[in-house]
PDB file of C-alpha atoms in Angstrom:
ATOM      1  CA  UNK A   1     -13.096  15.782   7.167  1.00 43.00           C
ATOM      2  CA  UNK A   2     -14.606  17.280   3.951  1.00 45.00           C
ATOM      3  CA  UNK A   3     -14.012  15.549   0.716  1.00 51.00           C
ATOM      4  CA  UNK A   4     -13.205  17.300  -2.758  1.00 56.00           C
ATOM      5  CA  UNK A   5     -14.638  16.014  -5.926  1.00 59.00           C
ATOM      6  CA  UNK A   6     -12.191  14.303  -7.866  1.00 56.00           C
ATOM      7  CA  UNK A   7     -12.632  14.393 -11.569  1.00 69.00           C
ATOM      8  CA  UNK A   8     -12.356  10.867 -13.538  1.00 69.00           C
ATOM      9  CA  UNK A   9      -8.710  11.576 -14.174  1.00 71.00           C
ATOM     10  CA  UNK A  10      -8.051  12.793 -11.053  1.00 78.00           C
ATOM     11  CA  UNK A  11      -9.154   9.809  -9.441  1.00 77.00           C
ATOM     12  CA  UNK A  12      -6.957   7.208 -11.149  1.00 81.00           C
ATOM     13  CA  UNK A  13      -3.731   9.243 -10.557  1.00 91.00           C
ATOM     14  CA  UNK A  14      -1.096   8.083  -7.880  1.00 92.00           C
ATOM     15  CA  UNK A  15      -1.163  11.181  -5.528  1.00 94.00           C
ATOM     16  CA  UNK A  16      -5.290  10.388  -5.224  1.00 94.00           C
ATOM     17  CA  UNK A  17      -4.532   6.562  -4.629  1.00 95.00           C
ATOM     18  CA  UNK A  18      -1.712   7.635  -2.032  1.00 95.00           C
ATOM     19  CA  UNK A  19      -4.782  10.430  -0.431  1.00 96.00           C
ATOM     20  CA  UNK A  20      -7.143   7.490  -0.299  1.00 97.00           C
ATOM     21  CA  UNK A  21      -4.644   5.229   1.355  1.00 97.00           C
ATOM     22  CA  UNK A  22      -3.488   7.553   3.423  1.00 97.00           C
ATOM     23  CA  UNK A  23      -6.931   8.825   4.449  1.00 97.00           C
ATOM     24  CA  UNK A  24      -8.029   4.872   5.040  1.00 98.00           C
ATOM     25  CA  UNK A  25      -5.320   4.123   7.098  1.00 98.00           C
ATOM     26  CA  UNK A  26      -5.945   7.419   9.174  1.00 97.00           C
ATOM     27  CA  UNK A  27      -9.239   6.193   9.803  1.00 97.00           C
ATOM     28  CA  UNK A  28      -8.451   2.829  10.549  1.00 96.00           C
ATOM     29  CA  UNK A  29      -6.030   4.432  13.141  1.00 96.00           C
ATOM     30  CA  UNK A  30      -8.835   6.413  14.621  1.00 96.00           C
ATOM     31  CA  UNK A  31     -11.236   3.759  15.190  1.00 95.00           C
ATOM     32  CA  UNK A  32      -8.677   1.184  16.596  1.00 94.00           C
ATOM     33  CA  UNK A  33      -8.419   2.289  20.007  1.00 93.00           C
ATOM     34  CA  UNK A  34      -6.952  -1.041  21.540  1.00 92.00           C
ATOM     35  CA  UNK A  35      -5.242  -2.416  18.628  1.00 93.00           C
ATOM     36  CA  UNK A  36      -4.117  -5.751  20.758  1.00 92.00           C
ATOM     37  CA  UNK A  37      -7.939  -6.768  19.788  1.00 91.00           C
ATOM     38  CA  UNK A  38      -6.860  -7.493  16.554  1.00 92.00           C
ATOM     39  CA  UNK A  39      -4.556 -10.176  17.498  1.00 92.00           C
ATOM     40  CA  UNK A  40      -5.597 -13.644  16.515  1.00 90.00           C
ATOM     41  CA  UNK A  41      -8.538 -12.269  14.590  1.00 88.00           C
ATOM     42  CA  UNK A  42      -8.663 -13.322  10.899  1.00 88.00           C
ATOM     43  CA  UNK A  43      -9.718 -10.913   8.056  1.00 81.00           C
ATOM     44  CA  UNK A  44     -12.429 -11.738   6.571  1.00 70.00           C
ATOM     45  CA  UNK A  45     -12.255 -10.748   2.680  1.00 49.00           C
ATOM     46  CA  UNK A  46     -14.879  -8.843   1.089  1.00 45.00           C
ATOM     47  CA  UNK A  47     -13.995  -9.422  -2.562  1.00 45.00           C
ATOM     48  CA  UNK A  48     -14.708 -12.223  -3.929  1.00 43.00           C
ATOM     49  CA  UNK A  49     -11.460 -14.055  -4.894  1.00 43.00           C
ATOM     50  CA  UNK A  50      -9.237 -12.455  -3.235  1.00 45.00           C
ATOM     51  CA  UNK A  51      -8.866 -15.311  -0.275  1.00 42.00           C
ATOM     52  CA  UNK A  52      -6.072 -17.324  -2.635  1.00 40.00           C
ATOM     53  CA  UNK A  53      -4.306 -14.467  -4.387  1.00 41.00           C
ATOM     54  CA  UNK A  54      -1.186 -13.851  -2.150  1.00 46.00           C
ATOM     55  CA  UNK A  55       0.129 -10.187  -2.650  1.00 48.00           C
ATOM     56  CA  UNK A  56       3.703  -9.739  -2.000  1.00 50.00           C
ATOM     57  CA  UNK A  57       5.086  -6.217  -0.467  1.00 50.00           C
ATOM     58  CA  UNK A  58       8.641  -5.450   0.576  1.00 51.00           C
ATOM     59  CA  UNK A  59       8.422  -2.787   3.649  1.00 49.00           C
ATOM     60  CA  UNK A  60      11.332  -0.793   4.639  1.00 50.00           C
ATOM     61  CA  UNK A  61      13.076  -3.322   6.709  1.00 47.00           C
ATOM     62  CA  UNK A  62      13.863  -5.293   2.950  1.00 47.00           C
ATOM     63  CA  UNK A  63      11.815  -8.164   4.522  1.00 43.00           C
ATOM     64  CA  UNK A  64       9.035  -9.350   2.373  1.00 48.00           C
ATOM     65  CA  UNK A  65       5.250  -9.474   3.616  1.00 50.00           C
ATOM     66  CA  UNK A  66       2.771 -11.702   2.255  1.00 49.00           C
ATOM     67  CA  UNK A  67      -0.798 -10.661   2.519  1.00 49.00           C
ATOM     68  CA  UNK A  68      -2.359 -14.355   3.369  1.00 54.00           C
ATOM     69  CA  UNK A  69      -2.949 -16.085   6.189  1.00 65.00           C
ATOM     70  CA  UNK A  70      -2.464 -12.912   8.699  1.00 83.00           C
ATOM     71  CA  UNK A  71      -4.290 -11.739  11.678  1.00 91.00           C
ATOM     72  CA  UNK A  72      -5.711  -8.515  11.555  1.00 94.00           C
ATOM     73  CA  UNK A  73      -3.258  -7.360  14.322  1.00 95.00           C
ATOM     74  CA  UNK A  74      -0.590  -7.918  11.088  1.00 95.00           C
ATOM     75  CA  UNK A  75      -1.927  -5.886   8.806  1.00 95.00           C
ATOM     76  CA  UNK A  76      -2.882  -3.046  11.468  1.00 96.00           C
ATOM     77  CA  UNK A  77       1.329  -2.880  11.784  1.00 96.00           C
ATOM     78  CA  UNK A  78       1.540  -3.866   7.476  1.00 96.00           C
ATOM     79  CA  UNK A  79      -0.401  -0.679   6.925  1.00 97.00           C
ATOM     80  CA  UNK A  80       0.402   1.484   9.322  1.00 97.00           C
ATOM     81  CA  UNK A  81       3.931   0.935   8.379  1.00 96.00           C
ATOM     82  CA  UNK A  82       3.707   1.603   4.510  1.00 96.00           C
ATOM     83  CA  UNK A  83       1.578   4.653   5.308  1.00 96.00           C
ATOM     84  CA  UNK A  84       4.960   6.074   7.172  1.00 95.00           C
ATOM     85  CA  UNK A  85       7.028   4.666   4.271  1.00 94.00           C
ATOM     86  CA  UNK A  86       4.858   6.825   1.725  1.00 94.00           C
ATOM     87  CA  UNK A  87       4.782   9.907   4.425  1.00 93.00           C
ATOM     88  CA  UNK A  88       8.695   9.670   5.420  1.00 92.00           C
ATOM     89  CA  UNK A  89      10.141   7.676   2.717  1.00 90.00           C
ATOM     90  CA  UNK A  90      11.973   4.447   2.779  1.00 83.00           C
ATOM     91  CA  UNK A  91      15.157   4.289   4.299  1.00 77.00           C
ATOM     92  CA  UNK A  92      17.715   2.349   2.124  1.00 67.00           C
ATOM     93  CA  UNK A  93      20.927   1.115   3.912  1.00 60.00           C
ATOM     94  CA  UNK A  94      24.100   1.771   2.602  1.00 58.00           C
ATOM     95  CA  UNK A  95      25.034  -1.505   1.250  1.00 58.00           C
ATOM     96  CA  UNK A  96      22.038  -1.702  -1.078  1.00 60.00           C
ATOM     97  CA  UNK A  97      21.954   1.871  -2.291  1.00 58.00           C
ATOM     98  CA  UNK A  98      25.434   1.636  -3.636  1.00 58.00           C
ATOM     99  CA  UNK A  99      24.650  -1.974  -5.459  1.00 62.00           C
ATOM    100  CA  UNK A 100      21.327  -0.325  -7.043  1.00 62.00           C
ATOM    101  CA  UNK A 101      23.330   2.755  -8.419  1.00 59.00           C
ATOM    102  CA  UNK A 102      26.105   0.692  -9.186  1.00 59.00           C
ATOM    103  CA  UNK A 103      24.069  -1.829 -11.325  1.00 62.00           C
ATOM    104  CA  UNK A 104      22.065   0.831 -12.669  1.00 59.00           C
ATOM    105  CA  UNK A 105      25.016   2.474 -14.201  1.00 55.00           C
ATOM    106  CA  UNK A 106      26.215  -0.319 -15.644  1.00 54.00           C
ATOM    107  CA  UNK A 107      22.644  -1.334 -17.694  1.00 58.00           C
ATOM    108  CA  UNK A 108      22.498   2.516 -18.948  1.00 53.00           C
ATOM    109  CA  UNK A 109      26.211   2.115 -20.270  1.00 58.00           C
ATOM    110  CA  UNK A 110      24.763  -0.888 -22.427  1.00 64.00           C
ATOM    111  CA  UNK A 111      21.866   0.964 -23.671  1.00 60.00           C
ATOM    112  CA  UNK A 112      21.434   3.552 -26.358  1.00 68.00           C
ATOM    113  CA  UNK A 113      19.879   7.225 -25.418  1.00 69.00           C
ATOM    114  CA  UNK A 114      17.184   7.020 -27.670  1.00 70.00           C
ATOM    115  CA  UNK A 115      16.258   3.026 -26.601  1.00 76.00           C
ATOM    116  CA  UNK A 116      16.901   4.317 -22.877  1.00 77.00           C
ATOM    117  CA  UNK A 117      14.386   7.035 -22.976  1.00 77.00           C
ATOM    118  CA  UNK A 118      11.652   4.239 -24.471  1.00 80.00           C
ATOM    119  CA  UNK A 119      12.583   2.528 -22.066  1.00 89.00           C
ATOM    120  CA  UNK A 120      12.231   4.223 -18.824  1.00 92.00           C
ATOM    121  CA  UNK A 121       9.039   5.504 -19.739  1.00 90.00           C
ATOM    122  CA  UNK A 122       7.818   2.164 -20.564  1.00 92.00           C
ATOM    123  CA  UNK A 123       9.050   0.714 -16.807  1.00 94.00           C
ATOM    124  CA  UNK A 124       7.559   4.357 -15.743  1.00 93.00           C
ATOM    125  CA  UNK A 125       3.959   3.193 -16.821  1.00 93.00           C
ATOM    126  CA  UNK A 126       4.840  -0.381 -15.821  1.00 95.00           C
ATOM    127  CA  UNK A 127       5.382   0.444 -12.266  1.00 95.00           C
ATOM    128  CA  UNK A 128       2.969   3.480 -12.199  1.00 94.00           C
ATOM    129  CA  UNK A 129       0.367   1.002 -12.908  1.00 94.00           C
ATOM    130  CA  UNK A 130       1.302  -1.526 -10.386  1.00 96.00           C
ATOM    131  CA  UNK A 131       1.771   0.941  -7.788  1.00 95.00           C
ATOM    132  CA  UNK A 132      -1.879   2.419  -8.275  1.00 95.00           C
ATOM    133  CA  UNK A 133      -3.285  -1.509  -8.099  1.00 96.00           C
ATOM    134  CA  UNK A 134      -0.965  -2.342  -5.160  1.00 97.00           C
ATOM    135  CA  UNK A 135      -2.458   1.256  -3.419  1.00 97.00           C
ATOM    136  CA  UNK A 136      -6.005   0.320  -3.949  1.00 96.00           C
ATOM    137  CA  UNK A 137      -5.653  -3.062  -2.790  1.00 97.00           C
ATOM    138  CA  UNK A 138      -4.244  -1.669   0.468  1.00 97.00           C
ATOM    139  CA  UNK A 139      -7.018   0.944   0.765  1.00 97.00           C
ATOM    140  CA  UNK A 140      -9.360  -1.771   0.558  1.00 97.00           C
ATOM    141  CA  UNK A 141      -7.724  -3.768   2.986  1.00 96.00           C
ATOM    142  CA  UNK A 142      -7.717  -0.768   5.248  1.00 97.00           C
ATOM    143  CA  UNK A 143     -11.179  -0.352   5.202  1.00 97.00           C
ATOM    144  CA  UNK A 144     -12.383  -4.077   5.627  1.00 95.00           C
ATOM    145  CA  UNK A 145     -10.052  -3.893   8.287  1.00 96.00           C
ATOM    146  CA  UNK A 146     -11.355  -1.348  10.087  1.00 95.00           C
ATOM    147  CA  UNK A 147     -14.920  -2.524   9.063  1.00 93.00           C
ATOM    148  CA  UNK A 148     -14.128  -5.880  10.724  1.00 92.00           C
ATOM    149  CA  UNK A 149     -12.972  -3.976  14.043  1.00 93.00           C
ATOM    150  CA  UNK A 150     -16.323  -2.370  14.559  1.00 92.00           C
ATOM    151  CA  UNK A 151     -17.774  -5.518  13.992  1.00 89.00           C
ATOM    152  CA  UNK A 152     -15.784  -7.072  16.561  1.00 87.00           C
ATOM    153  CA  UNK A 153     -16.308  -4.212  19.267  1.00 87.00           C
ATOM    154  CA  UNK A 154     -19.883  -3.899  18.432  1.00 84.00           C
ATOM    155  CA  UNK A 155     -19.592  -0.669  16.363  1.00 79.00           C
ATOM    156  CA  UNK A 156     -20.955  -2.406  13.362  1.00 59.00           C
ATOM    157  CA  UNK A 157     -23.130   0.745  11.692  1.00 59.00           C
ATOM    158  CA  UNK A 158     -21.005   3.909  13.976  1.00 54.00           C
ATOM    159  CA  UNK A 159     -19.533   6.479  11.655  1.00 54.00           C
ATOM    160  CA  UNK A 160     -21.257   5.707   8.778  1.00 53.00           C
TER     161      UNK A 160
END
């Protein structure tokens, strides 16, 4: 696969952080050939610190996933399935969609154009941000992951 360059800016915008997860979970889907393997195997963290901090992800299916105390086989399915919600988009059921543009209406009634405008591109930037740390940590996980698989198989130094 041949890498571009990415300039400093480039790299820290979303559509590089989406690439790069993309790309990692590709990869990881490449390499894990029998992902059944994974089952009962813990993930072993990397980065320091990162053992206790619990990160908290809501799929498609609503449900919400916790990123402690999993199995590798778990986040195999985690990250393969937010890699088809960023490809294919998340499917909202009816029910929801009409409460979220229902309350959403309501809180832009209450506001003023000009505060509304500050506003939204505040929460813009708020979630921009947390969606670029939320990608990275992913692409990260992606990779130990599929580190930790060649370890397992006896892979350890293939590919690299």
């Amino acid at each position: 696969m041949m890498q571009i360059s990415e300039s400093n800016n480039q790299r820290h915008s979303l559509f590089s952080a989406m690439n790069r997860f993309i790309g990692a979970v590709n990869n990881m889907d490449q390499i894990v050939m029998v992902p059944s393997l994974l089952r009962d195997v813990p993930l072993e963290y990397e980065e320091k610190g990162e053992v206790n901090n619990a990160v908290v992800l809501t799929g498609g299916n609503g449900a919400a996933s916790y990123l402690t105390d999993r199995d590798m086989y778990s986040y195999y399915v985690l990250l393969k399935s937010i890699r088809n919600d960023i490809e294919w988009g998340v499917l909202q059921q009816g029910d929801d969609r009409k409460k979220e543009k229902l309350s959403t209406a309501v809180d832009i009634c209450r506001v003023d154009p000009q505060e509304e405008d500050e506003n939204l591109q505040k929460q813009f930037h708020f979630h921009l941000s947390g969606l670029h740390t939320v990608l990275s940590k992913l692409t990260r996980k992606a990779n130990t992951l599929t580190n930790r698989y060649k370890q397992e198989i006896g892979i350890g130094s293939w590919g690299q």
